[in-house]
Short mmCIF file of C-alpha atoms in Angstrom, two decimals:
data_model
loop_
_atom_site.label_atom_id
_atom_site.label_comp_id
_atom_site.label_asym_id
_atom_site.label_seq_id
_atom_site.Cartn_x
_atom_site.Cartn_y
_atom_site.Cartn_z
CA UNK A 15 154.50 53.19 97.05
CA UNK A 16 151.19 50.96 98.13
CA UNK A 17 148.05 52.84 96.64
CA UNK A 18 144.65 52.39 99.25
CA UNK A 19 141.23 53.52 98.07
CA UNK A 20 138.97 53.97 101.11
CA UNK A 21 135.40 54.78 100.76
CA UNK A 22 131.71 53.50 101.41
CA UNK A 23 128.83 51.62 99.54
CA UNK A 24 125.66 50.21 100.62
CA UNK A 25 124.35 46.74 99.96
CA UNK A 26 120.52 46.34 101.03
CA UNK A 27 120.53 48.61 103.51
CA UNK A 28 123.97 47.71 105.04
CA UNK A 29 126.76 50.13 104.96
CA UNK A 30 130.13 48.23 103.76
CA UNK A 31 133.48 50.05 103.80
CA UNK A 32 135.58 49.24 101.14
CA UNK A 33 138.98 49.12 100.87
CA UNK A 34 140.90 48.91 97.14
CA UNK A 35 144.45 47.85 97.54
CA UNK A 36 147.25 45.90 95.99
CA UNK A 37 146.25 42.34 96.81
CA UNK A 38 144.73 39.35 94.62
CA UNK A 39 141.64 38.23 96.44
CA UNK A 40 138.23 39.63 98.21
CA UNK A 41 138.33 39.68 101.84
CA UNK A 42 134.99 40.47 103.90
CA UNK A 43 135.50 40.77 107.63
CA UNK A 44 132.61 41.78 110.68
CA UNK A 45 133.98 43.54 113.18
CA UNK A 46 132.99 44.16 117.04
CA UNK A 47 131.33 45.77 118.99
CA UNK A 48 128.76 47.26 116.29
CA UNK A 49 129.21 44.36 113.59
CA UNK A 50 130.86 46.98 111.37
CA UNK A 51 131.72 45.33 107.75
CA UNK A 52 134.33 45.90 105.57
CA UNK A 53 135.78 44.26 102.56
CA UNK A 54 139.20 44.72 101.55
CA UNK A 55 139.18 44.21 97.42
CA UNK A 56 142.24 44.24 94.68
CA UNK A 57 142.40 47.40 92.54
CA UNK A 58 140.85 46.18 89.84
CA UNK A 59 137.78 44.83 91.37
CA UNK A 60 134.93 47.22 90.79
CA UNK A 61 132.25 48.48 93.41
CA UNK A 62 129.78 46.11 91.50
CA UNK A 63 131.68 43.09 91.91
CA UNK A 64 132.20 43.98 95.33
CA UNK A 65 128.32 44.35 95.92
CA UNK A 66 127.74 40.80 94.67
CA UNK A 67 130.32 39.49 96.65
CA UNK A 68 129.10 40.69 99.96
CA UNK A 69 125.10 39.50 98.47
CA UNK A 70 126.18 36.19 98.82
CA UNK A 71 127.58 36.34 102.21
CA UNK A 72 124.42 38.25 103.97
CA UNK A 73 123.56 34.97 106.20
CA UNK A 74 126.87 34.94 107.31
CA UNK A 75 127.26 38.88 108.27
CA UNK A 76 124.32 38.45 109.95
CA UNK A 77 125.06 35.82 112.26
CA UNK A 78 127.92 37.52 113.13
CA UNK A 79 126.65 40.48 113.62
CA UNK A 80 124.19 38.97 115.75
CA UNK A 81 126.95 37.58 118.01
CA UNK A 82 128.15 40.50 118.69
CA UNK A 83 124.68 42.62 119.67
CA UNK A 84 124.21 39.68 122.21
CA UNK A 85 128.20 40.63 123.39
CA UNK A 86 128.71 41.08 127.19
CA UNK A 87 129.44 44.69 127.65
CA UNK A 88 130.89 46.17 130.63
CA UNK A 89 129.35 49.54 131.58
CA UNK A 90 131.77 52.97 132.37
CA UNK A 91 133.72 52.15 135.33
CA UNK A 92 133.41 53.81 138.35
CA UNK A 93 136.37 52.12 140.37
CA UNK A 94 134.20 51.54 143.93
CA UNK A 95 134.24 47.97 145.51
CA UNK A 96 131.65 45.35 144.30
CA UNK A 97 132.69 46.07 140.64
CA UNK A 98 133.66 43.85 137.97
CA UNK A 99 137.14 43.97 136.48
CA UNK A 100 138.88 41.52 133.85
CA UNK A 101 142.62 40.61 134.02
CA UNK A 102 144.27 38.37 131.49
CA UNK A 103 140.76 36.76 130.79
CA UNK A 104 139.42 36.01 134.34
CA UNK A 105 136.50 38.34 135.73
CA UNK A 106 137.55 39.93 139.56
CA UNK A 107 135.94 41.66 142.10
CA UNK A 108 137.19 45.18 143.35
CA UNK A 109 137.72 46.37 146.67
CA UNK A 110 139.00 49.73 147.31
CA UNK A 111 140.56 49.94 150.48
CA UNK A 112 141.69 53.31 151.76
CA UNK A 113 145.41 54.23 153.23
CA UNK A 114 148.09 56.12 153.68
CA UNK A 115 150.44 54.31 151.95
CA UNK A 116 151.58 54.44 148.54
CA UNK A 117 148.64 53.26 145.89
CA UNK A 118 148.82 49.88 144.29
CA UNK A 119 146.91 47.16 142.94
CA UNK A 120 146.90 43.62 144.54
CA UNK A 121 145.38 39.79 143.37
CA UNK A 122 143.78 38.39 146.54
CA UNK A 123 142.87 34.38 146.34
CA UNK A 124 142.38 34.38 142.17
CA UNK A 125 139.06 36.50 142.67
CA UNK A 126 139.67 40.34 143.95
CA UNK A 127 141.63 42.91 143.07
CA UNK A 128 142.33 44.91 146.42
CA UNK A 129 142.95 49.17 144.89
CA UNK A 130 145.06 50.35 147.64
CA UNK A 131 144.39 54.32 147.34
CA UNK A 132 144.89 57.02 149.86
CA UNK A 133 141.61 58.69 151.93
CA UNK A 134 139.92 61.22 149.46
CA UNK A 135 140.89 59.89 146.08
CA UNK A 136 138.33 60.34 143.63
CA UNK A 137 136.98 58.26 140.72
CA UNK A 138 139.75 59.97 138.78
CA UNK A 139 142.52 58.98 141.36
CA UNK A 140 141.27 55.62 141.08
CA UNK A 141 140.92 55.08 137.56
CA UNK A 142 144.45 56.37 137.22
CA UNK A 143 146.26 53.92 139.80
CA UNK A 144 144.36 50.75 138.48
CA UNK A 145 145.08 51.57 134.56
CA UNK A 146 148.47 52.14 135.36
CA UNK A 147 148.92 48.89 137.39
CA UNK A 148 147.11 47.46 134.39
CA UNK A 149 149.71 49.33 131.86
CA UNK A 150 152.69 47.69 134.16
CA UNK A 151 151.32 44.03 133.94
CA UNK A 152 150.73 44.18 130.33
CA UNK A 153 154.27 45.30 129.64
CA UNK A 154 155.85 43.02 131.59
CA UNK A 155 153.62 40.21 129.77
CA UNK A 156 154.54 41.71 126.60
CA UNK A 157 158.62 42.03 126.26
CA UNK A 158 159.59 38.14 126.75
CA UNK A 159 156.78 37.71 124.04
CA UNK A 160 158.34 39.92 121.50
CA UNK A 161 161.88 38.41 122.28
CA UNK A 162 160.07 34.73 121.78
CA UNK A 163 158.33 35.79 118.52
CA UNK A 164 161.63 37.68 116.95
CA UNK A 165 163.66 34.89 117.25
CA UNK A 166 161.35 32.31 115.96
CA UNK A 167 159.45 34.83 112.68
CA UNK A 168 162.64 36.31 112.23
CA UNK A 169 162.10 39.98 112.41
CA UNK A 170 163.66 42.53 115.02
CA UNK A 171 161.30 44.94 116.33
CA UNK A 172 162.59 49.02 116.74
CA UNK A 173 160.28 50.02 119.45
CA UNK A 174 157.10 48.48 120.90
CA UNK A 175 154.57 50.31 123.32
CA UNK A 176 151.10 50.27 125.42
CA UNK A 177 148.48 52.58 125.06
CA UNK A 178 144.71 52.99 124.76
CA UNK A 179 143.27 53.01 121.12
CA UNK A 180 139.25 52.72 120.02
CA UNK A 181 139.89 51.43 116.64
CA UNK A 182 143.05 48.34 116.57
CA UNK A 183 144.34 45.83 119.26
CA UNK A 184 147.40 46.35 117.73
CA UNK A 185 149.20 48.53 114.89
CA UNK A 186 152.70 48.26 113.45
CA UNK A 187 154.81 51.14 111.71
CA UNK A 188 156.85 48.89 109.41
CA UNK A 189 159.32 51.50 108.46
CA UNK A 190 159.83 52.16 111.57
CA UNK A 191 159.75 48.96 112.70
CA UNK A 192 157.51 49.99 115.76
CA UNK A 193 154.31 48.55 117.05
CA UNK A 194 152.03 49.91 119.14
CA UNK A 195 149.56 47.40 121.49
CA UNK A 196 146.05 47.97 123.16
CA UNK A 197 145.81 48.98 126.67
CA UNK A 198 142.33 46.76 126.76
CA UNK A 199 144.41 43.20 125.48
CA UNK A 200 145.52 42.72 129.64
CA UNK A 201 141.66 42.15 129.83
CA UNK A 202 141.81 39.41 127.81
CA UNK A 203 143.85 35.69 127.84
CA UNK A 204 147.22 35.62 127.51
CA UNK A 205 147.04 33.67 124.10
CA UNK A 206 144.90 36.66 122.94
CA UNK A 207 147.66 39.04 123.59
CA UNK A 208 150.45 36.83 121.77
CA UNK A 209 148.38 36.22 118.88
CA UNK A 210 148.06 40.12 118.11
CA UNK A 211 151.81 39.77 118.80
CA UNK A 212 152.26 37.70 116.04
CA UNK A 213 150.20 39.39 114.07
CA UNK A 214 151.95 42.65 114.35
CA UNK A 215 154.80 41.18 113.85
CA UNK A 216 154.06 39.57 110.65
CA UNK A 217 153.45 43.22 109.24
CA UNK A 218 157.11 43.37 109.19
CA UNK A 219 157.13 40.68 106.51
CA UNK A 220 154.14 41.53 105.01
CA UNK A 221 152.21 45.00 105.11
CA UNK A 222 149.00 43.96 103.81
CA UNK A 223 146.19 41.69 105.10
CA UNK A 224 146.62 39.59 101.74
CA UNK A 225 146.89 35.60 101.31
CA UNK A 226 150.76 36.16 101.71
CA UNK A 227 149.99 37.25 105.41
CA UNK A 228 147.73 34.30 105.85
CA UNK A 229 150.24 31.76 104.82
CA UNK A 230 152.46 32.98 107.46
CA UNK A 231 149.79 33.49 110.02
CA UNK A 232 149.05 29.63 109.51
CA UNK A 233 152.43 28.77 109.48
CA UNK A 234 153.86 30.31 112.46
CA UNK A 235 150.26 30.04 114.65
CA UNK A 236 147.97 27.80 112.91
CA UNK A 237 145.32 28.47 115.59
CA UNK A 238 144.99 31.99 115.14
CA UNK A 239 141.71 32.44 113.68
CA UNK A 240 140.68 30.19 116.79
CA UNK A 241 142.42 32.79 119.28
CA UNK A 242 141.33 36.34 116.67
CA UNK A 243 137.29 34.57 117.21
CA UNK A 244 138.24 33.98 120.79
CA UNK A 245 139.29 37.53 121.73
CA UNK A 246 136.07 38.66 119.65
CA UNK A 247 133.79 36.96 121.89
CA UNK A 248 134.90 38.28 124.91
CA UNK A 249 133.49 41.04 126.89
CA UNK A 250 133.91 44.60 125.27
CA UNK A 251 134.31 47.79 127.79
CA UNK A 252 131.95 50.61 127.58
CA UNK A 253 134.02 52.02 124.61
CA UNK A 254 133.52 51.42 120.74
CA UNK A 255 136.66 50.21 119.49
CA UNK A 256 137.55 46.93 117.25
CA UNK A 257 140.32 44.40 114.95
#
């Protein structure tokens, strides 16, 4: 059984989680949208040792922690025409259009999404037809990815699913062999989205984040950390979640 020691120290005034596990080297990692830190350490490193290790990379957790206050930020959604919408990376304009038919989302001319709704739907209404036309293109992007990946990492996955999560793009129950994937990743490119792919399904060959994982992360996508910086830069939605 893995052992995992979570808890908190501060460093000049900058909270730092720490996480003790079974691995052999120090990994520090910023994470959006608040430029949380957290360093994942081997058991036998001690909270000092951690404390000088994150010293000497200040300048860097400040930069990017800086990149990420100066992150485009969408505010709460309202679902009315004129408003801003992402899909797979591109920014759209919606226009709600009112009918009697059944509700559904359409691309117009690579630059609106038309919400087809019925007369009287409210925000709520709305909200619900467009995330599930969002939840039905991200699915449909996601199953030839998994079959692509599986063949070429080698690894056969259980179950997979879509839903809305404020902490991970992406999770994976290895016993299970299940992984579960962020509503939010049809917002973003499609290389975005098959990178967490890949890095989900890595988990099945290695659980933790350790320099085993990287060596397969570089072999099987050696652009990765391009894609993980990439999907960090883009613009966050009016919740606080992260990677």
């Amino acid at each position: 059984m893995s052992i995992e020691e979570r808890h908190q120290i501060t460093v000049q005034g900058l909270i730092v989680d720490v996480v003790r596990k079974d691995i052999k080297n120090l990994h520090l990692g910023v994470y959006p949208p608040n430029g949380r830190v957290r360093v994942a350490a081997p058991l036998r490193v001690n909270d000092e040792a951690v404390r000088l290790f994150t010293i000497s990379r200040l300048p860097w957790i400040k930069r990017q922690q800086a990149k990420f206050e100066g992150q485009e930020r969408q505010s709460a959604r309202e679902f009315i025409s004129g408003e801003s919408h992402y899909y797979q990376g591109h920014r759209y304009l919606l226009n709600v259009i009112y009918q009697e038919g059944p509700p559904t989302v359409i691309i117009r001319n690579n630059k609106f999404l038309d919400l087809f709704v019925r007369v009287g739907s409210d925000t709520a209404t709305r909200e619900r037809v467009f995330i599930n036309w969002y939840r039905q293109r991200l699915k449909a992007e996601i199953l030839p990815l998994i079959e692509k990946w599986e063949t070429i990492i080698g690894v056969k996955v259980a179950e997979w699913g879509v839903k809305q999560m404020k902490t991970r793009w992406g999770t994976c129950t290895i016993n299970a062999r299940r992984i579960w994937l962020n509503l939010e990743l049809i917002k973003k490119p499609a290389h975005c989205l098959e990178y967490i792919i890949v890095h989900e399904l890595i988990h099945l060959l290695e659980r933790h984040h350790n320099d085993r994982f990287v060596k397969y992360m570089n072999s099987f996508m050696p652009l990765w950390q391009h894609y993980r910086e990439e999907l960090n830069r883009e613009p966050l939605g009016h919740a606080s979640w992260e990677y």
